[in-house]
């Protein structure tokens, strides 16, 4: 009996082990955590590999940052045992802008109301302190990926600030400065001034006990032993507001806002990078007729007119895409602005197409999956599209695509001519309306509001946005919106960035 009892117990144990193994073999592994991700980056504490970083404010003056699961479109984990993934030790005064460097596994968040640029370590998912600090409400900041040099446009003080890693600051007097731009190679530092037709650049003087100030300089600092100077760029500009760089580094495209900024002609000025690098010290006053120009010689006139408007540009190596607005001068909408995306062929330097996009101030351009280009804007409900909606409702009681005045545009680049779609698609009608899928807290059924953040979840056919103060995600395959019930966050979403992009240029 004893032998049989032992055998029975062993047999029962074997059955139990077999059942457990069988059950384990059929179960799904929800999260797999290798030592390193596909990019060779360390697996982060959250265990998420497609992380979307979101900055937000809860009271209009301060805020924080959280991560979303960009693969599963969740703010927590699948089991709901973790309801959110905050960035540890991070807080910011109105974190309005993310500077995203996934190759360096770091990001930097700019706090508008205190001017601090705070570092986020993507490997540890934690804030690591202030990298640089500029004046409160500075309209523009820039830096290079390795965080050795930072720039800030301190508009309220009329100062262009250059900061070095480790805390050394140089303040260059440049009244009205409101935009700074730096290339990834840390060799070109540009600045633009409000309501001006001049582009400025920063130069670094050779280290010597008796530095020679360059001709035509605006300011050189420090006064006792100058290191940096700001000088004008020799070229032709019309209210420049931004600059983009070619994919191969052979050209700089200055975006001339023109009429949209009270100027004359919207255009793109194409510059020679070698003439405006930080170590190129002018020997002739740039304002002099004898000074060599920085403008490239093109087969057409340079600057290149872009009648559709120009406030932001992006190149894919073949074309330069330029977004902006053009004022209607005749008809029932005379005096109102209409948004356009212009395509400039970089072989012929001619505008090959112009398509209607959302109205408003265009600030975002981003390539994504499925041969799409996404355009973001703000203050979109005051232009031709909103006026069209009002007229259509009065005439027929129903709007069409021309009366959709939302701030996000998806542009298909798959064909010979770009095709633009305002996202989300809405139709105002008293009988058969099509409303926004997931209204924000204002419960506006037809208008999400300003587009302040945009990122591409690379290779997963989706883009994430901070749209009207909340998170909205869209499929790049058909522009449809992904249910954001498990994506919405507490507070007002200000910006988004894809932390796990393959390259810095992806977002």
Coordinates of C-alpha atoms in Angstrom, one line a residue:
X1 CA 0.0 0.0 0.0
X2 CA 2.8 2.3 0.8
X3 CA 4.5 1.8 -2.5
X4 CA 1.3 2.3 -4.3
X5 CA 0.6 5.5 -2.4
X6 CA 4.0 6.9 -3.3
X7 CA 3.5 6.0 -6.9
X8 CA 0.1 7.6 -6.9
X9 CA 1.4 10.8 -5.5
X10 CA 4.3 10.9 -8.1
X11 CA 1.8 10.3 -10.9
X12 CA -0.5 13.0 -9.6
X13 CA 2.5 15.4 -9.4
X14 CA 3.5 14.6 -12.9
X15 CA 0.0 15.4 -14.2
X16 CA 0.1 18.7 -12.3
X17 CA 3.4 19.7 -13.8
X18 CA 2.2 18.7 -17.3
X19 CA -0.9 20.8 -16.9
X20 CA 1.0 23.8 -15.7
X21 CA 3.5 23.5 -18.6
X22 CA 0.7 23.1 -21.0
X23 CA -1.1 26.2 -19.7
X24 CA 2.1 28.2 -19.8
X25 CA 2.8 27.1 -23.4
X26 CA -0.6 28.4 -24.5
X27 CA -0.4 31.7 -22.7
X28 CA 0.6 35.0 -24.4
X29 CA 3.7 36.8 -23.3
X30 CA 2.4 40.4 -22.9
X31 CA 5.7 42.1 -22.5
X32 CA 9.1 40.7 -23.7
X33 CA 12.1 42.4 -22.2
X34 CA 15.4 41.7 -23.8
X35 CA 18.5 43.4 -22.5
X36 CA 18.6 45.8 -25.5
X37 CA 16.0 47.0 -28.0
X38 CA 16.2 46.8 -31.8
X39 CA 18.2 50.0 -31.8
X40 CA 20.9 48.8 -29.5
X41 CA 19.5 50.9 -26.7
X42 CA 19.1 49.6 -23.2
X43 CA 15.6 48.4 -22.2
X44 CA 14.1 51.2 -20.1
X45 CA 12.4 50.8 -16.7
X46 CA 8.9 51.0 -18.2
X47 CA 9.6 48.0 -20.5
X48 CA 8.1 50.0 -23.4
X49 CA 9.8 50.1 -26.8
X50 CA 7.6 52.5 -28.7
X51 CA 7.4 55.4 -26.3
X52 CA 5.6 58.6 -27.0
X53 CA 6.7 61.4 -24.7
X54 CA 4.0 63.9 -23.8
X55 CA 4.5 67.2 -22.0
X56 CA 1.5 68.8 -20.3
X57 CA 0.3 71.6 -18.0
X58 CA -2.2 71.3 -15.3
X59 CA -2.7 74.9 -14.4
X60 CA -1.3 77.0 -17.3
X61 CA 2.0 77.7 -15.6
X62 CA 3.6 74.4 -14.5
X63 CA 3.5 70.8 -15.7
X64 CA 5.2 67.5 -16.2
X65 CA 5.8 64.7 -18.7
X66 CA 4.4 61.2 -19.2
X67 CA 5.1 58.4 -21.6
X68 CA 2.4 56.6 -23.7
X69 CA 2.7 53.1 -25.2
X70 CA 2.8 54.1 -28.9
X71 CA 2.5 50.4 -30.0
X72 CA -0.6 49.5 -28.1
X73 CA -2.0 53.1 -27.8
X74 CA -2.2 53.0 -24.0
X75 CA -1.3 55.4 -21.2
X76 CA -0.8 52.4 -18.8
X77 CA 0.1 48.7 -19.2
X78 CA -2.2 46.0 -20.6
X79 CA -3.0 44.6 -17.2
X80 CA -3.9 48.1 -15.9
X81 CA -1.7 47.5 -12.9
X82 CA 0.3 50.5 -14.0
X83 CA -2.0 53.3 -14.9
X84 CA 0.6 55.8 -16.1
X85 CA 4.3 56.1 -16.9
X86 CA 5.5 59.5 -15.7
X87 CA 9.1 60.8 -16.2
X88 CA 10.6 60.5 -12.7
X89 CA 11.9 63.6 -11.0
X90 CA 10.7 65.9 -13.8
X91 CA 8.7 69.1 -13.5
X92 CA 8.7 72.1 -15.6
X93 CA 7.2 75.6 -15.9
X94 CA 4.8 75.2 -18.8
X95 CA 6.7 72.6 -20.8
X96 CA 5.8 73.8 -24.2
X97 CA 8.5 72.3 -26.5
X98 CA 10.4 69.0 -26.7
X99 CA 13.7 68.8 -28.4
X100 CA 14.0 65.1 -29.3
X101 CA 17.3 63.2 -29.7
X102 CA 16.7 59.5 -29.7
X103 CA 20.1 58.6 -31.1
X104 CA 21.6 60.1 -27.9
X105 CA 18.8 58.6 -25.8
X106 CA 18.0 62.0 -24.5
X107 CA 15.4 64.7 -24.8
X108 CA 15.2 68.3 -23.6
X109 CA 12.0 70.1 -22.5
X110 CA 11.7 73.9 -22.7
X111 CA 9.7 75.5 -19.9
X112 CA 8.1 78.7 -21.4
X113 CA 7.4 80.5 -18.2
X114 CA 10.8 80.2 -16.7
X115 CA 13.1 79.7 -19.7
X116 CA 14.7 76.5 -18.4
X117 CA 15.7 73.7 -20.8
X118 CA 15.5 70.4 -18.7
X119 CA 17.2 67.2 -19.7
X120 CA 15.3 63.8 -19.8
X121 CA 17.4 60.6 -19.9
X122 CA 15.5 58.2 -22.1
X123 CA 17.4 55.2 -20.7
X124 CA 16.4 55.8 -17.1
X125 CA 13.2 57.7 -18.0
X126 CA 14.0 60.4 -15.5
X127 CA 14.7 64.1 -15.5
X128 CA 18.4 64.9 -14.8
X129 CA 18.4 68.7 -14.2
X130 CA 18.7 71.9 -16.2
X131 CA 20.9 71.9 -19.3
X132 CA 20.6 75.6 -20.0
X133 CA 18.4 78.5 -18.9
X134 CA 17.1 81.4 -20.9
X135 CA 14.7 84.2 -20.2
X136 CA 11.1 83.5 -19.4
X137 CA 8.8 83.5 -22.5
X138 CA 11.7 83.3 -24.9
X139 CA 10.0 82.5 -28.3
X140 CA 12.7 80.2 -29.6
X141 CA 15.5 77.8 -28.4
X142 CA 17.9 75.5 -30.3
X143 CA 20.7 73.1 -29.6
X144 CA 22.8 70.4 -31.3
X145 CA 22.4 66.7 -30.5
X146 CA 25.5 66.3 -28.3
X147 CA 24.4 69.1 -26.1
X148 CA 27.6 71.1 -26.2
X149 CA 26.0 74.3 -27.4
X150 CA 22.6 75.9 -26.9
X151 CA 20.9 79.1 -28.2
X152 CA 18.0 81.1 -27.0
X153 CA 16.2 84.1 -28.4
X154 CA 15.5 86.2 -25.3
X155 CA 13.0 88.5 -27.0
X156 CA 12.1 90.5 -23.9
X157 CA 15.7 91.5 -23.3
X158 CA 16.7 91.9 -26.9
X159 CA 19.4 89.3 -26.4
X160 CA 20.7 86.3 -28.3
X161 CA 22.1 83.9 -25.7
X162 CA 24.7 81.3 -26.4
X163 CA 25.2 78.7 -23.7
X164 CA 27.9 76.0 -23.5
X165 CA 27.6 72.6 -21.7
X166 CA 28.8 73.2 -18.2
X167 CA 27.1 76.6 -17.7
X168 CA 29.1 79.2 -19.6
X169 CA 26.8 81.9 -21.1
X170 CA 27.4 84.7 -23.6
X171 CA 24.7 87.3 -24.2
X172 CA 24.8 89.0 -27.5
X173 CA 22.7 92.2 -28.0
X174 CA 20.2 91.7 -30.8
X175 CA 17.0 93.7 -30.2
X176 CA 13.9 92.0 -31.5
X177 CA 15.4 88.5 -31.9
X178 CA 12.6 86.0 -32.0
X179 CA 14.0 82.9 -33.8
X180 CA 17.2 80.9 -33.5
X181 CA 18.2 77.9 -35.7
X182 CA 21.2 75.5 -35.3
X183 CA 22.2 72.7 -37.7
X184 CA 22.9 69.2 -36.4
X185 CA 26.6 69.6 -37.0
X186 CA 26.8 72.5 -34.6
X187 CA 28.5 74.6 -37.4
X188 CA 25.8 77.0 -38.4
X189 CA 24.0 79.3 -35.8
X190 CA 21.4 81.6 -37.3
X191 CA 19.0 84.2 -35.8
X192 CA 16.1 86.1 -37.1
X193 CA 14.7 89.4 -35.8
X194 CA 11.0 90.4 -35.7
X195 CA 9.8 92.6 -38.6
X196 CA 13.2 92.6 -40.3
X197 CA 14.8 91.7 -43.7
X198 CA 18.1 90.5 -42.2
X199 CA 19.4 87.1 -41.2
X200 CA 22.1 87.1 -38.5
X201 CA 24.7 84.5 -37.7
X202 CA 26.9 83.8 -34.7
X203 CA 30.7 83.5 -35.2
X204 CA 33.3 82.3 -32.8
X205 CA 36.5 84.2 -32.8
X206 CA 39.9 82.5 -32.7
X207 CA 41.3 82.2 -29.2
X208 CA 44.0 84.8 -28.9
X209 CA 45.1 87.4 -26.3
X210 CA 44.3 90.2 -28.8
X211 CA 41.1 89.3 -30.7
X212 CA 40.2 91.3 -33.7
X213 CA 36.5 92.3 -34.0
X214 CA 35.0 91.5 -37.4
X215 CA 33.9 94.3 -39.7
X216 CA 30.1 95.0 -39.5
X217 CA 29.6 93.2 -36.2
X218 CA 26.4 93.9 -34.2
X219 CA 27.8 92.8 -30.9
X220 CA 30.8 90.8 -29.5
X221 CA 30.9 89.4 -26.0
X222 CA 32.3 89.2 -23.4
X223 CA 33.4 92.8 -23.8
X224 CA 36.8 92.4 -22.1
X225 CA 37.8 89.3 -24.1
X226 CA 35.4 88.7 -26.9
X227 CA 34.6 85.0 -27.9
X228 CA 31.4 85.2 -29.8
X229 CA 30.0 87.8 -32.2
X230 CA 26.8 88.3 -34.1
X231 CA 27.0 89.6 -37.7
X232 CA 24.6 90.0 -40.6
X233 CA 24.4 87.4 -43.4
X234 CA 25.0 88.9 -46.8
X235 CA 21.9 87.9 -48.9
X236 CA 18.4 88.8 -49.9
X237 CA 15.6 88.2 -47.5
X238 CA 12.0 89.3 -46.8
X239 CA 10.9 88.9 -43.2
X240 CA 12.8 85.6 -42.6
X241 CA 11.2 83.5 -39.9
X242 CA 12.9 80.1 -40.1
X243 CA 15.6 78.0 -41.9
X244 CA 15.8 74.4 -43.0
X245 CA 18.8 72.3 -44.0
X246 CA 19.3 70.1 -47.0
X247 CA 19.6 66.4 -46.3
X248 CA 23.2 66.3 -47.6
X249 CA 24.3 69.6 -45.9
X250 CA 24.9 71.4 -49.2
X251 CA 22.3 74.1 -48.8
X252 CA 20.5 76.2 -46.2
X253 CA 16.9 77.2 -47.0
X254 CA 15.9 80.4 -45.3
X255 CA 12.1 80.7 -45.1
X256 CA 10.9 84.3 -46.0
X257 CA 7.5 84.9 -44.6
X258 CA 6.8 87.9 -46.8
X259 CA 3.1 89.2 -46.8
X260 CA 2.1 86.9 -43.9
X261 CA 4.5 88.9 -41.8
X262 CA 3.8 92.3 -43.3
X263 CA 6.5 91.9 -46.0
X264 CA 6.4 91.8 -49.8
X265 CA 7.1 88.4 -51.2
X266 CA 7.0 84.9 -49.6
X267 CA 10.1 83.0 -50.8
X268 CA 13.0 80.7 -50.1
X269 CA 16.5 82.0 -50.0
X270 CA 19.1 79.3 -50.7
X271 CA 22.4 79.9 -49.0
X272 CA 25.9 78.4 -49.3
X273 CA 26.6 76.7 -45.9
X274 CA 30.4 77.2 -46.2
X275 CA 30.0 81.0 -46.1
X276 CA 28.0 81.1 -42.9
X277 CA 29.7 78.6 -40.6
X278 CA 30.6 79.6 -37.1
X279 CA 34.3 79.7 -37.8
X280 CA 34.0 81.8 -41.0
X281 CA 35.1 85.3 -39.8
X282 CA 34.0 88.1 -42.2
X283 CA 36.8 90.3 -43.6
X284 CA 34.5 92.8 -45.2
X285 CA 31.4 94.4 -43.7
X286 CA 28.5 92.2 -44.8
X287 CA 26.5 95.4 -45.4
X288 CA 29.0 96.6 -47.9
X289 CA 28.5 96.1 -51.7
X290 CA 32.0 94.7 -51.8
X291 CA 31.1 91.8 -49.4
X292 CA 30.7 88.4 -51.0
X293 CA 27.2 87.1 -50.9
X294 CA 26.1 83.9 -49.2
X295 CA 23.3 83.3 -51.8
X296 CA 23.8 80.2 -54.0
X297 CA 23.8 80.6 -57.7
X298 CA 20.7 78.8 -59.0
X299 CA 19.3 78.2 -62.5
X300 CA 16.4 80.5 -61.5
X301 CA 16.2 83.7 -59.4
X302 CA 17.3 83.4 -55.8
X303 CA 15.2 83.9 -53.6
X304 CA 12.6 81.5 -55.1
X305 CA 9.1 83.0 -54.9
X306 CA 6.5 80.8 -53.2
X307 CA 3.1 82.6 -53.8
X308 CA 1.3 80.1 -51.5
X309 CA 3.1 81.4 -48.5
X310 CA 6.1 80.4 -46.4
X311 CA 6.5 79.9 -42.6
X312 CA 8.0 76.4 -42.4
X313 CA 9.9 74.1 -44.7
X314 CA 11.2 70.5 -44.9
X315 CA 13.3 68.7 -47.5
X316 CA 13.4 65.0 -48.4
X317 CA 16.4 65.5 -50.7
X318 CA 14.3 65.6 -53.9
X319 CA 11.8 68.3 -53.0
X320 CA 11.5 71.1 -50.5
X321 CA 8.0 71.3 -49.0
X322 CA 6.9 74.8 -47.9
X323 CA 3.8 75.6 -45.9
X324 CA 2.3 79.0 -45.4
X325 CA -0.7 81.2 -46.2
X326 CA -1.7 83.4 -49.1
X327 CA -4.1 86.3 -48.8
X328 CA -7.2 86.4 -51.0
X329 CA -7.3 89.7 -52.8
X330 CA -10.6 89.4 -54.7
X331 CA -14.0 87.8 -54.3
X332 CA -16.1 87.3 -51.2
X333 CA -13.1 86.2 -49.1
X334 CA -10.8 89.1 -50.0
X335 CA -8.6 90.0 -47.0
X336 CA -8.7 86.4 -45.5
X337 CA -5.7 84.0 -45.5
X338 CA -5.7 80.6 -47.1
X339 CA -3.2 77.8 -46.2
X340 CA -1.1 76.2 -48.9
X341 CA 1.7 73.6 -49.3
X342 CA 4.1 74.4 -52.1
X343 CA 6.5 71.9 -53.6
X344 CA 9.9 73.1 -54.9
X345 CA 11.8 70.7 -57.1
X346 CA 15.5 70.8 -55.9
X347 CA 16.8 70.0 -59.3
X348 CA 15.1 72.8 -61.2
X349 CA 14.4 75.0 -58.1
X350 CA 10.9 75.7 -59.4
X351 CA 7.5 75.5 -57.6
X352 CA 5.9 72.4 -59.2
X353 CA 2.7 72.3 -57.2
X354 CA 0.6 74.2 -54.7
X355 CA -2.2 72.4 -52.8
X356 CA -4.7 73.8 -50.3
X357 CA -4.1 72.8 -46.7
X358 CA -5.4 74.0 -43.3
X359 CA -5.4 77.8 -42.7
X360 CA -3.5 79.4 -39.8
X361 CA 0.1 79.8 -38.7
X362 CA 1.9 76.7 -39.9
X363 CA 4.7 75.5 -37.6
X364 CA 4.9 71.7 -38.1
X365 CA 6.0 69.6 -41.0
X366 CA 6.7 65.8 -40.6
X367 CA 7.2 62.9 -43.0
X368 CA 5.6 59.6 -41.9
X369 CA 4.7 56.1 -43.2
X370 CA 2.7 55.4 -46.4
X371 CA 4.4 58.3 -48.3
X372 CA 2.7 60.9 -46.2
X373 CA 3.6 64.4 -45.1
X374 CA 1.8 65.9 -42.1
X375 CA 1.3 69.6 -41.6
X376 CA 0.3 71.3 -38.3
X377 CA -0.9 74.8 -37.6
X378 CA -2.7 76.9 -35.1
X379 CA -5.3 79.7 -35.1
X380 CA -7.0 77.9 -38.1
X381 CA -10.6 79.0 -37.6
X382 CA -10.2 82.6 -38.9
X383 CA -9.3 82.1 -42.5
X384 CA -10.9 81.2 -45.8
X385 CA -12.0 77.7 -44.7
X386 CA -13.9 78.9 -41.7
X387 CA -15.6 81.6 -43.9
X388 CA -16.4 79.0 -46.5
X389 CA -18.1 76.9 -43.8
X390 CA -20.2 79.8 -42.7
X391 CA -21.2 80.6 -46.3
X392 CA -22.0 76.9 -47.1
X393 CA -24.2 76.6 -44.0
X394 CA -26.1 79.7 -44.9
X395 CA -26.6 78.5 -48.5
X396 CA -27.2 74.8 -48.2
X397 CA -27.1 73.9 -44.6
X398 CA -24.2 71.5 -45.2
X399 CA -20.4 71.9 -45.5
X400 CA -18.0 70.1 -47.7
X401 CA -14.2 69.5 -47.6
X402 CA -13.5 73.2 -48.4
X403 CA -15.4 74.1 -45.2
X404 CA -13.3 71.9 -42.9
X405 CA -11.1 74.3 -40.9
X406 CA -9.2 71.9 -38.6
X407 CA -5.5 72.4 -38.0
X408 CA -4.0 69.1 -39.2
X409 CA -3.4 68.2 -42.8
X410 CA -2.3 64.8 -44.2
X411 CA -0.6 65.1 -47.6
X412 CA -0.2 62.0 -49.7
X413 CA 3.1 62.1 -51.7
X414 CA 2.5 58.8 -53.4
X415 CA 1.3 60.2 -56.8
X416 CA 2.8 62.8 -59.1
X417 CA 0.9 65.6 -57.4
X418 CA 0.4 65.9 -53.6
X419 CA -3.1 65.2 -52.4
X420 CA -4.1 67.0 -49.1
X421 CA -6.8 66.0 -46.6
X422 CA -7.8 68.0 -43.5
X423 CA -7.9 65.7 -40.5
X424 CA -10.2 64.8 -39.0
X425 CA -12.8 64.9 -41.8
X426 CA -16.0 66.7 -40.6
X427 CA -19.2 67.7 -42.3
X428 CA -21.4 70.3 -40.6
X429 CA -25.1 69.6 -41.4
X430 CA -28.4 69.8 -39.7
X431 CA -29.5 66.5 -41.1
X432 CA -26.4 64.2 -41.6
X433 CA -23.3 65.6 -39.9
X434 CA -19.9 64.0 -39.6
X435 CA -18.3 65.1 -36.3
X436 CA -14.9 64.8 -34.8
X437 CA -14.5 61.2 -33.5
X438 CA -13.3 62.1 -30.0
X439 CA -14.2 65.7 -28.9
X440 CA -12.0 67.5 -26.4
X441 CA -13.4 68.9 -23.2
X442 CA -14.8 71.9 -25.0
X443 CA -17.2 69.5 -26.7
X444 CA -16.7 71.2 -30.1
X445 CA -18.1 68.7 -32.6
X446 CA -16.3 70.1 -35.6
X447 CA -13.0 71.7 -34.5
X448 CA -10.3 70.2 -32.4
X449 CA -8.2 73.5 -32.0
X450 CA -4.5 74.3 -32.2
X451 CA -2.0 71.6 -33.3
X452 CA 0.9 72.2 -30.9
X453 CA 2.6 68.8 -31.0
X454 CA 3.2 66.2 -33.8
X455 CA 5.3 63.0 -34.0
X456 CA 5.7 59.9 -36.1
X457 CA 5.6 56.5 -34.5
X458 CA 8.1 55.3 -37.0
X459 CA 7.2 52.1 -39.0
X460 CA 3.9 51.6 -37.1
X461 CA 1.8 53.6 -39.5
X462 CA 0.6 56.2 -37.1
X463 CA 1.2 59.8 -35.9
X464 CA 0.5 61.2 -32.5
X465 CA -0.5 64.8 -31.9
X466 CA -1.1 67.3 -29.1
X467 CA -4.3 68.6 -30.7
X468 CA -6.5 71.1 -29.0
X469 CA -4.8 70.3 -25.7
X470 CA -5.3 66.6 -25.8
X471 CA -3.8 63.5 -27.4
X472 CA -5.1 62.3 -30.7
X473 CA -3.5 59.6 -32.9
X474 CA -4.1 59.0 -36.5
X475 CA -3.4 56.1 -39.0
X476 CA -1.1 57.1 -41.8
X477 CA -2.7 54.6 -44.1
X478 CA -6.2 56.2 -44.3
X479 CA -6.1 59.3 -41.9
X480 CA -8.6 57.7 -39.6
X481 CA -8.3 58.5 -35.9
X482 CA -7.4 55.8 -33.4
X483 CA -9.7 55.6 -30.3
X484 CA -8.0 57.8 -27.8
X485 CA -10.0 56.7 -24.7
X486 CA -6.9 55.0 -23.3
X487 CA -4.6 57.8 -24.5
X488 CA -6.1 60.9 -22.9
X489 CA -4.1 62.5 -20.1
X490 CA -4.9 64.7 -17.2
X491 CA -4.2 68.3 -18.0
X492 CA -3.5 70.1 -21.3
X493 CA -1.2 68.3 -23.7
X494 CA 1.4 70.7 -25.1
X495 CA 3.9 68.6 -27.2
X496 CA 4.7 65.1 -28.2
X497 CA 7.9 63.3 -29.3
X498 CA 8.6 59.7 -30.4
X499 CA 11.4 58.7 -28.0
X500 CA 12.3 55.5 -29.9
X501 CA 12.7 56.8 -33.4
X502 CA 15.6 55.3 -35.3
X503 CA 17.2 58.6 -36.0
X504 CA 17.0 62.2 -34.8
X505 CA 15.8 63.4 -38.2
X506 CA 12.8 61.0 -38.1
X507 CA 10.9 63.4 -35.8

